[in-house]
CSV table of C-alpha atoms and ligand atoms in Angstrom, one decimal:
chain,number,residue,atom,x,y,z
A,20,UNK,CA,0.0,0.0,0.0
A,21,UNK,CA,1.6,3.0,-1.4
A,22,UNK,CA,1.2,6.2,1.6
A,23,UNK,CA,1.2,9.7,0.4
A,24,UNK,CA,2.5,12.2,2.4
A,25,UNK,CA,-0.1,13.6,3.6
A,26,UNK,CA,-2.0,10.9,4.8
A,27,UNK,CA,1.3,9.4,6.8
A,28,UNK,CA,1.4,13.0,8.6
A,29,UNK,CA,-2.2,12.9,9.1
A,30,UNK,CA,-2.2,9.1,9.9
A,31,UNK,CA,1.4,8.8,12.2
A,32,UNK,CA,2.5,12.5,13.3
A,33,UNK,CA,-0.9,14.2,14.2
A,34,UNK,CA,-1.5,13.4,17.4
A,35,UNK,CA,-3.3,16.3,19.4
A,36,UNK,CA,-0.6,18.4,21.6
A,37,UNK,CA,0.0,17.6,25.3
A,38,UNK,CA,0.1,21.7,25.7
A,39,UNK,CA,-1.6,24.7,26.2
A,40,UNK,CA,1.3,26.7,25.0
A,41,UNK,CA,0.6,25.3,21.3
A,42,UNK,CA,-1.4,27.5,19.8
A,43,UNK,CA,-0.6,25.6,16.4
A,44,UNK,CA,0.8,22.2,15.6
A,45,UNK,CA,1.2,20.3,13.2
A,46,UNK,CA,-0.8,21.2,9.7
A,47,UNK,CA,-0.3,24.7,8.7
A,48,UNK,CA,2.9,26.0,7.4
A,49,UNK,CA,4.8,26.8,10.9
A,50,UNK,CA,3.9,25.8,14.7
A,51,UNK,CA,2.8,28.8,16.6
A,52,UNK,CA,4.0,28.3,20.0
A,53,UNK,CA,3.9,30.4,23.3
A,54,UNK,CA,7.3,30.3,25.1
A,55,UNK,CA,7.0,31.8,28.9
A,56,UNK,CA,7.8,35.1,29.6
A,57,UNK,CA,11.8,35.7,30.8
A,58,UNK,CA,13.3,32.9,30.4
A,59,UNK,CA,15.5,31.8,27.3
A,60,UNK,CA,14.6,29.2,24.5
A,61,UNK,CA,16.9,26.7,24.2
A,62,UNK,CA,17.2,24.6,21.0
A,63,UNK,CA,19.0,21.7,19.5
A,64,UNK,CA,19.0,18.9,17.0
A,65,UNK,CA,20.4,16.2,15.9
A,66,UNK,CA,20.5,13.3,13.3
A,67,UNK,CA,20.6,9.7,13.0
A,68,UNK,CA,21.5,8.2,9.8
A,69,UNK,CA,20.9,4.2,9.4
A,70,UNK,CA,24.4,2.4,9.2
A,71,UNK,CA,26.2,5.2,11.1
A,72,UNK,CA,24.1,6.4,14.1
A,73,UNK,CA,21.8,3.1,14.2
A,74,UNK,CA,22.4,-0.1,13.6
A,75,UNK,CA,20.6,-1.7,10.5
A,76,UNK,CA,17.7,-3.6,11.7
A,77,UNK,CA,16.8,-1.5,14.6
A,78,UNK,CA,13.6,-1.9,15.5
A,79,UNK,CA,11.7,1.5,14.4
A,80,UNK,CA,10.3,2.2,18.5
A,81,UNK,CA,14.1,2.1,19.4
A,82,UNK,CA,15.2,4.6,16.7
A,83,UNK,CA,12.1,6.7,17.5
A,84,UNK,CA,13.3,6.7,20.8
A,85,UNK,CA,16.6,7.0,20.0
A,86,UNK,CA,16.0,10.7,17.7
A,87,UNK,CA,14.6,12.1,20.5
A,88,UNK,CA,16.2,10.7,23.7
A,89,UNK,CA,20.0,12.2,22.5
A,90,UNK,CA,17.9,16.1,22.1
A,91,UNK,CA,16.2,15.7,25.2
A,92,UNK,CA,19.8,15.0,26.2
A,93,UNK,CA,21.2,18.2,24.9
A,94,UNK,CA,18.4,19.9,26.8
A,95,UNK,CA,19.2,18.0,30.2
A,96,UNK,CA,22.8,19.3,30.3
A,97,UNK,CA,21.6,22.7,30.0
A,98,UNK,CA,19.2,22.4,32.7
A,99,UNK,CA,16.4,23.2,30.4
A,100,UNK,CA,12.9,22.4,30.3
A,101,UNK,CA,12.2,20.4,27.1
A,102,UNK,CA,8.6,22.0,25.5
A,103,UNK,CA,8.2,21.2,21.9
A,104,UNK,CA,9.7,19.0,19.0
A,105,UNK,CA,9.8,18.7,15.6
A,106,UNK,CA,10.6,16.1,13.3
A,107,UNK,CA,12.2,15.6,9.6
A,108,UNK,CA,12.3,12.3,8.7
A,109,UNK,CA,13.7,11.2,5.5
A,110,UNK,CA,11.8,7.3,4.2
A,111,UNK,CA,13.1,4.9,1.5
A,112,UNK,CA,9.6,3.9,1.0
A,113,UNK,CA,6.4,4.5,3.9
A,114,UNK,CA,5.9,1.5,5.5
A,115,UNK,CA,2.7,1.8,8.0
A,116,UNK,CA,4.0,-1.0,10.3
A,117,UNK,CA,8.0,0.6,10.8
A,118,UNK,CA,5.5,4.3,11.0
A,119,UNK,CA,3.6,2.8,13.1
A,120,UNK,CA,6.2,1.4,15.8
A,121,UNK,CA,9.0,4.8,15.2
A,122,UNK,CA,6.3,6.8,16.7
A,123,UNK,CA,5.3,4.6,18.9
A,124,UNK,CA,8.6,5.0,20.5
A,125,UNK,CA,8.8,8.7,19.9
A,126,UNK,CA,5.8,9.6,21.4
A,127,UNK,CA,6.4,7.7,24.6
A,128,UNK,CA,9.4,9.3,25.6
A,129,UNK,CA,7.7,12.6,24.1
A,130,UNK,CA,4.4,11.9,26.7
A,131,UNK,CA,6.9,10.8,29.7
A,132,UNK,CA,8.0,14.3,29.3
A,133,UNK,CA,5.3,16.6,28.2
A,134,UNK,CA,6.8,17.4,25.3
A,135,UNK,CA,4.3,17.9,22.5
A,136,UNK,CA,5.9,17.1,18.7
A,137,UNK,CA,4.8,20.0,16.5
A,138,UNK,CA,5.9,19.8,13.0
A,139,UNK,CA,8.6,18.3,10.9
A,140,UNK,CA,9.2,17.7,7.1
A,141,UNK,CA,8.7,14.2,5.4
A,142,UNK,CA,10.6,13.7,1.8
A,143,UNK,CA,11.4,10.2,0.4
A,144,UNK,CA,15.1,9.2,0.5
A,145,UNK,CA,17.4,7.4,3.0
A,146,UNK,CA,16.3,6.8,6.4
A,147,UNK,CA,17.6,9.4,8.5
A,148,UNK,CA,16.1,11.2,11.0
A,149,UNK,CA,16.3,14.5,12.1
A,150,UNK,CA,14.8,15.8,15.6
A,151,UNK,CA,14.9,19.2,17.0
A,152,UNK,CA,13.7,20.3,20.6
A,153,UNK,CA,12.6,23.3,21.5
A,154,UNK,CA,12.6,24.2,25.3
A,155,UNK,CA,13.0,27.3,28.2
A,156,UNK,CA,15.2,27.7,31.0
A,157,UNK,CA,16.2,31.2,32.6
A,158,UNK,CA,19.2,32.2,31.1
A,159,UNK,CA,21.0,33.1,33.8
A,160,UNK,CA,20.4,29.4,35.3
A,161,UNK,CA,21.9,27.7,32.0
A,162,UNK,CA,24.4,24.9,32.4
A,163,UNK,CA,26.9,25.9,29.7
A,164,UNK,CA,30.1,24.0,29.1
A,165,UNK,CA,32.5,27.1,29.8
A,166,UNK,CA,31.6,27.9,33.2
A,167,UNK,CA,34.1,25.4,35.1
A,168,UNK,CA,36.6,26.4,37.3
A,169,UNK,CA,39.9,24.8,38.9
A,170,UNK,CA,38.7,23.2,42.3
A,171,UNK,CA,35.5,22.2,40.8
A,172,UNK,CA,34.6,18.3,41.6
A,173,UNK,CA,33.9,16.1,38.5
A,174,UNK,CA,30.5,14.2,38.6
A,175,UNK,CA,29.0,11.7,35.8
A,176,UNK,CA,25.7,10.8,36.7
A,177,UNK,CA,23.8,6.9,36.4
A,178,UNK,CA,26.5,4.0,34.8
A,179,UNK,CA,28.3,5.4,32.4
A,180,UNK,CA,30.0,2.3,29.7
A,181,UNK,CA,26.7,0.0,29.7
A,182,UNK,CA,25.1,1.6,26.9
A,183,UNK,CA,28.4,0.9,24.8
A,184,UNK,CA,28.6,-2.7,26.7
A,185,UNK,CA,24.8,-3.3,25.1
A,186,UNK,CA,26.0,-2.1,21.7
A,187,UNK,CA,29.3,-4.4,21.7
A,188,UNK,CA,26.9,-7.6,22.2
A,189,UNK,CA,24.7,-6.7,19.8
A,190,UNK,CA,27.7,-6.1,17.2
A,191,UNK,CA,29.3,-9.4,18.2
A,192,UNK,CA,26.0,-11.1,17.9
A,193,UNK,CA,25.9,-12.2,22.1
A,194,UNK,CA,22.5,-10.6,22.3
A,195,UNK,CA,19.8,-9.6,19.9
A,196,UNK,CA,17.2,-6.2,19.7
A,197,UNK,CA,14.6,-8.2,21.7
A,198,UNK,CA,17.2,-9.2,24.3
A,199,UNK,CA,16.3,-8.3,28.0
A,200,UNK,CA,19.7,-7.7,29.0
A,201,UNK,CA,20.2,-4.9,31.2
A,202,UNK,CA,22.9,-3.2,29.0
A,203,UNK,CA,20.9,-4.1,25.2
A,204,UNK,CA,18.1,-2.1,26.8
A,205,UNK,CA,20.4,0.7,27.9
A,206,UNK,CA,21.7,0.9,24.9
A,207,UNK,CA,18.2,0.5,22.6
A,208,UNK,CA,16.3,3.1,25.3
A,209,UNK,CA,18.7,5.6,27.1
A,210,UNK,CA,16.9,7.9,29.4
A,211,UNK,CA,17.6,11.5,28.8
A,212,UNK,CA,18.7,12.8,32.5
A,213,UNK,CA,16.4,16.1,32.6
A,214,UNK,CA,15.2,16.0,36.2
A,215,UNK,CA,18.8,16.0,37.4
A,216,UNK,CA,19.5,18.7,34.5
A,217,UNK,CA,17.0,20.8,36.3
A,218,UNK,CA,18.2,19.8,39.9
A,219,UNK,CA,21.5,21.1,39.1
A,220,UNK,CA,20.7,24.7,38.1
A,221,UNK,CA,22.3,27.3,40.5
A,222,UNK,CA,24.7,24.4,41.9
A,223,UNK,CA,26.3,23.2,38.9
A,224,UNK,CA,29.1,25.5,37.5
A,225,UNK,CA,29.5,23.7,34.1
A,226,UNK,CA,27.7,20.2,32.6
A,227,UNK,CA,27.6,18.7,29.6
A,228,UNK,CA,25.9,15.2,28.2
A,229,UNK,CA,28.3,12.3,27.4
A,230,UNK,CA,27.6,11.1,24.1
A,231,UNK,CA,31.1,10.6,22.5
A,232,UNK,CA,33.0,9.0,25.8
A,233,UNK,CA,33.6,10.2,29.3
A,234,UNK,CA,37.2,11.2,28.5
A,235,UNK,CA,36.8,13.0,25.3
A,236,UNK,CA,34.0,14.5,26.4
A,237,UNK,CA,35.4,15.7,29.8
A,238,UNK,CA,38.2,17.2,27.5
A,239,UNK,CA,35.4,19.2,25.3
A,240,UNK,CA,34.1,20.8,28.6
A,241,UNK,CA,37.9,21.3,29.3
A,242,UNK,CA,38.4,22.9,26.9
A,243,UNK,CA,35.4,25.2,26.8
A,244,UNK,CA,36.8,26.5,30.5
A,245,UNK,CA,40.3,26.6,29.8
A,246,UNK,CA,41.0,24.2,32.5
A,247,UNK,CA,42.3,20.7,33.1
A,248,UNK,CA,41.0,17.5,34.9
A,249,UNK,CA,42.0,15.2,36.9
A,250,UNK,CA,40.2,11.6,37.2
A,251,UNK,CA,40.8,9.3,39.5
A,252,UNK,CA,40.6,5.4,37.8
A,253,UNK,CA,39.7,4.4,41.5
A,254,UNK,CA,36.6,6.0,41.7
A,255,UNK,CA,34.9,5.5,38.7
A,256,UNK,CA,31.0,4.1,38.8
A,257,UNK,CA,31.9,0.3,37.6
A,258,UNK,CA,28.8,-1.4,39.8
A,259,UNK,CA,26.5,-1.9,36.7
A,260,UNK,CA,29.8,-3.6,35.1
A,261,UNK,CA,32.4,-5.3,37.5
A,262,UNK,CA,30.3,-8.4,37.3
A,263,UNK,CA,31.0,-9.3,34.1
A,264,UNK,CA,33.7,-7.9,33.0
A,265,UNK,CA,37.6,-7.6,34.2
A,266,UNK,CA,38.7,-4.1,35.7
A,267,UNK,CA,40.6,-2.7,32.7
A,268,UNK,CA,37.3,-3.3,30.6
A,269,UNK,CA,35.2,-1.3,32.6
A,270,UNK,CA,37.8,1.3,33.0
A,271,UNK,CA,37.6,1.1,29.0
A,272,UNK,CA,33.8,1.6,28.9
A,273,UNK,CA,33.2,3.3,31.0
A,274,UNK,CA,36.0,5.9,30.0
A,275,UNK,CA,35.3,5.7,26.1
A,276,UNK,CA,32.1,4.0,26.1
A,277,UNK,CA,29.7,6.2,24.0
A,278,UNK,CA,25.5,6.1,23.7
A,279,UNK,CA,25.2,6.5,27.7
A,280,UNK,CA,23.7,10.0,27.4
A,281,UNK,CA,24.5,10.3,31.4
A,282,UNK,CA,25.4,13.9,32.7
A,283,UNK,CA,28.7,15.3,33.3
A,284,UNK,CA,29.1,18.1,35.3
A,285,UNK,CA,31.1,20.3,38.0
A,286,UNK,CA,30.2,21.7,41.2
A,287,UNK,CA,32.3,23.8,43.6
A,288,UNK,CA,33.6,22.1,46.5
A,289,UNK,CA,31.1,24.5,48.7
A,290,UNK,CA,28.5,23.2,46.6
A,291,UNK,CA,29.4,19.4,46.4
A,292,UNK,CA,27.0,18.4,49.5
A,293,UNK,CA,24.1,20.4,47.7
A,294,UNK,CA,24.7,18.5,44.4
A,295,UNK,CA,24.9,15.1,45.8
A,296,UNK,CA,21.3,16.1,47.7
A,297,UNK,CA,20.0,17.6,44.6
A,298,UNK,CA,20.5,14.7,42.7
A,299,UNK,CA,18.8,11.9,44.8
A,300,UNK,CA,16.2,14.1,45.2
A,301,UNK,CA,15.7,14.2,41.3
A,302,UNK,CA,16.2,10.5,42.0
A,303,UNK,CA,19.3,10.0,40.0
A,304,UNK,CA,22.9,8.9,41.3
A,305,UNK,CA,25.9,10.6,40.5
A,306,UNK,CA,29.6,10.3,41.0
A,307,UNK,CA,32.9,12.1,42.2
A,308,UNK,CA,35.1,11.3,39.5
A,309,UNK,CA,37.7,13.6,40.0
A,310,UNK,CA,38.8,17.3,40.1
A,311,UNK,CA,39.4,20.5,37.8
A,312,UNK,CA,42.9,22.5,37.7
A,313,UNK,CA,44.2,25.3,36.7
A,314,UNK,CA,45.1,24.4,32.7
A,315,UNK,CA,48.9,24.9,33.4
A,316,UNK,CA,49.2,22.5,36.0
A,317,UNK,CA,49.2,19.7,33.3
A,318,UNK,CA,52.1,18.6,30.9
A,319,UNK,CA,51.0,19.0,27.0
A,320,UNK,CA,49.4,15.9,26.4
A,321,UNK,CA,45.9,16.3,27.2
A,322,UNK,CA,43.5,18.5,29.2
A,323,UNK,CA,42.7,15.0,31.4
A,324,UNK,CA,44.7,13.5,33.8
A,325,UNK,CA,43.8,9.6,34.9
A,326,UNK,CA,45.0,8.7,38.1
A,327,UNK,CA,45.4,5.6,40.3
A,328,UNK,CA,46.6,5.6,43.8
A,329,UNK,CA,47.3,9.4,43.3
A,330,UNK,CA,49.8,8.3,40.5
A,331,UNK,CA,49.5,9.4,37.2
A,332,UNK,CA,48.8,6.6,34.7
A,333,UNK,CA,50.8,6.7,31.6
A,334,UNK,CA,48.6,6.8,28.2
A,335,UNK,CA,45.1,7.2,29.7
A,336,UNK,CA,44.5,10.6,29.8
A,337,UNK,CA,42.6,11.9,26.7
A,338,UNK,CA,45.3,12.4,24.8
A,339,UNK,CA,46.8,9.2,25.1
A,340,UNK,CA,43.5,8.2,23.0
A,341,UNK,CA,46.1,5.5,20.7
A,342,UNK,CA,47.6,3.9,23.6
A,343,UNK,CA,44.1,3.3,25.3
A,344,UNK,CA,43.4,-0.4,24.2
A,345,UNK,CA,42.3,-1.5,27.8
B,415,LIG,P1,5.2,22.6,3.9
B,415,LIG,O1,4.9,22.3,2.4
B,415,LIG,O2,4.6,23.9,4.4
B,415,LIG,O3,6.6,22.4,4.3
B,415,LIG,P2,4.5,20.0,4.6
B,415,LIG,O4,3.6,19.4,3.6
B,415,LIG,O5,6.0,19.6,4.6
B,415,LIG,O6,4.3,21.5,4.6
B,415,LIG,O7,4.0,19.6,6.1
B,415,LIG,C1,2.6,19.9,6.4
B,415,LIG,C2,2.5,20.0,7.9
B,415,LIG,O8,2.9,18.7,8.5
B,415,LIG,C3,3.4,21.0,8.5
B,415,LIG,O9,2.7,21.6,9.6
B,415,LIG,C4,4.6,20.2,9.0
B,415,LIG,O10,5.2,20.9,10.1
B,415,LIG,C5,3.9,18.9,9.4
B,415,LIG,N1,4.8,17.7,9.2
B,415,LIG,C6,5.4,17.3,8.1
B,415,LIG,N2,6.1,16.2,8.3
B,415,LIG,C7,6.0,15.9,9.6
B,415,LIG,C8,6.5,14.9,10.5
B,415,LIG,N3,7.3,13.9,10.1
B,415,LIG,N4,6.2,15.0,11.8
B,415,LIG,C9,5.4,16.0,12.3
B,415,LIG,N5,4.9,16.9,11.5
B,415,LIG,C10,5.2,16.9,10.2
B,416,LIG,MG1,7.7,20.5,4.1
């Protein structure tokens, strides 16, 4: 059965707003949307192309998910309040099951947020999908990445390295999509940390979302605040992990380990006991990982420092990146 475009909007993407604040959605040429008086808007987007950002044969609820759990990510490390979405999605051919089951999974997470989706574009081609959020926060409460300072204490929220654990068994063929395995379903459904995005506001001096790796990504936020980090291997969250795998793996995934979409950040030391309350009242763990110093303190090779037993480990910081095999 051959869908036109229309229909497939009408059919799949229609579904009355969550909102009061959309005076418009989905149907005329743009949304029309109310954002609250004072604060910023915050925006961001992102795309997933089959192959590259998702593995062939995901199942469409996970990629639907997927498009819109990383931008509700992006909105969670700047403590902002995710409002609206809209979606482009690009189809080799529209099939009303796959349509059927992306939004499923894209509304889901859109309802478990409030989030009302409020437009997009639809054009036949390779499947890629393109999300963008739209959200509020008052600008002078913004996590930004540049705000860090030397003294700050390191946290990453949740388990970072499952999500990349989930994706190496379904790449070696251990596990399948359907699999029930804890780190498979991290990696199919990660959940976008926006309570503890909001918690922080005030207390955190700089946060970011780990998408790329804990260590590169701690060197991005480095490098945003001209200042350098110092991690300390001893301490890193390896609970979810130490079961089944040996202690240089974890250290591995959960240093380089990508797809977690957990929340690094920095706090003061004055502010560390506020933070860690903060965050278990959001209802989220998080982790002292370390500490930031002044950018000079550190030799050339990287804006991160690993180290174990207060010793610096050789080849682990990030710019030991090619000696990093684990
Ligand atoms: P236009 O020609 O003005 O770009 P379109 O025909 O592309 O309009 O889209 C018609 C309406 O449907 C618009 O309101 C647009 O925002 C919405 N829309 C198109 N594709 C999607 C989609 N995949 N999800 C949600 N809304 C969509
Ligand atoms: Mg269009």
């Amino acid at each position: 059965v051959s869908l036109g475009e229309f229909d497939l909007i009408a059919r799949f993407f229609s579904r009355t707003p969550v909102r009061s604040d959309v005076l418009l959605g989905v149907g005329d040429d743009a949304a029309l949307l109310t954002p609250p008086p004072g604060q910023a808007l915050v925006a961001a987007t992102d795309t997933l192309v089959e192959g590259r950002h998702f593995l062939p044969g995901t199942p469409p609820e996970c990629i639907g998910h997927q498009a819109l759990a990383v931008n509700l990510s992006d909105l969670a490390a700047m403590g902002a309040e995710p409002a609206w979405v809209l979606l482009s999605l690009s189809l080799p051919a529209p099939e009303e099951t796959w349509l059927e089951r992306f939004a499923n999974g894209l509304y889901g997470l859109a309802d478990l947020h409030g989030v009302a989706l409020v437009g997009g574009d639809t054009v036949r081609g390779p499947l890629v999908v393109t999300v963008e959020v739209l959200g509020f926060v008052p600008a002078a409460l913004a996590l930004r990445r540049d705000g860090a300072r030397p003294g700050d204490v390191v946290y990453v929220s949740g388990s970072p390295g499952v999500a990349a654990a989930g994706l190496e068994l379904l790449q070696a063929g251990t596990a399948d999509f359907a699999s029930n395995d804890e780190r498979v379903r991290r990696f199919l459904f990660a959940e976008p940390r926006l309570a503890l995005g909001r918690a922080l506001r005030g207390i955190a001096n700089s946060a970011m979302d780990v998408s790329d790796g804990l260590l590169g990504d701690l060197g991005k936020l480095c490098g945003a605040s001209h200042v350098a980090a110092r991690i300390d291997l001893d301490a890193l969250p390896v609970a979810a992990l130490e079961h089944a795998y040996t202690r240089a793996e974890c250290e591995r995934l959960v240093l380089r380990g990508g797809d977690d979409y957990e929340l690094l950040f920095t706090v003061s030391p004055a502010q560390a006991a506020l933070a860690e309350e903060a965050a278990t009242a959001s209802g989220c763990t998080i982790h002292r990982i370390g500490a930031l110093v002044a950018a000079r303190e550190t030799n050339a090779s990287g804006s991160v420092t690993c180290l174990r037993n207060g010793q610096v480990v050789p080849g682990k910081g990030s710019g030991g990146y090619d000696h990093f095999a684990g």
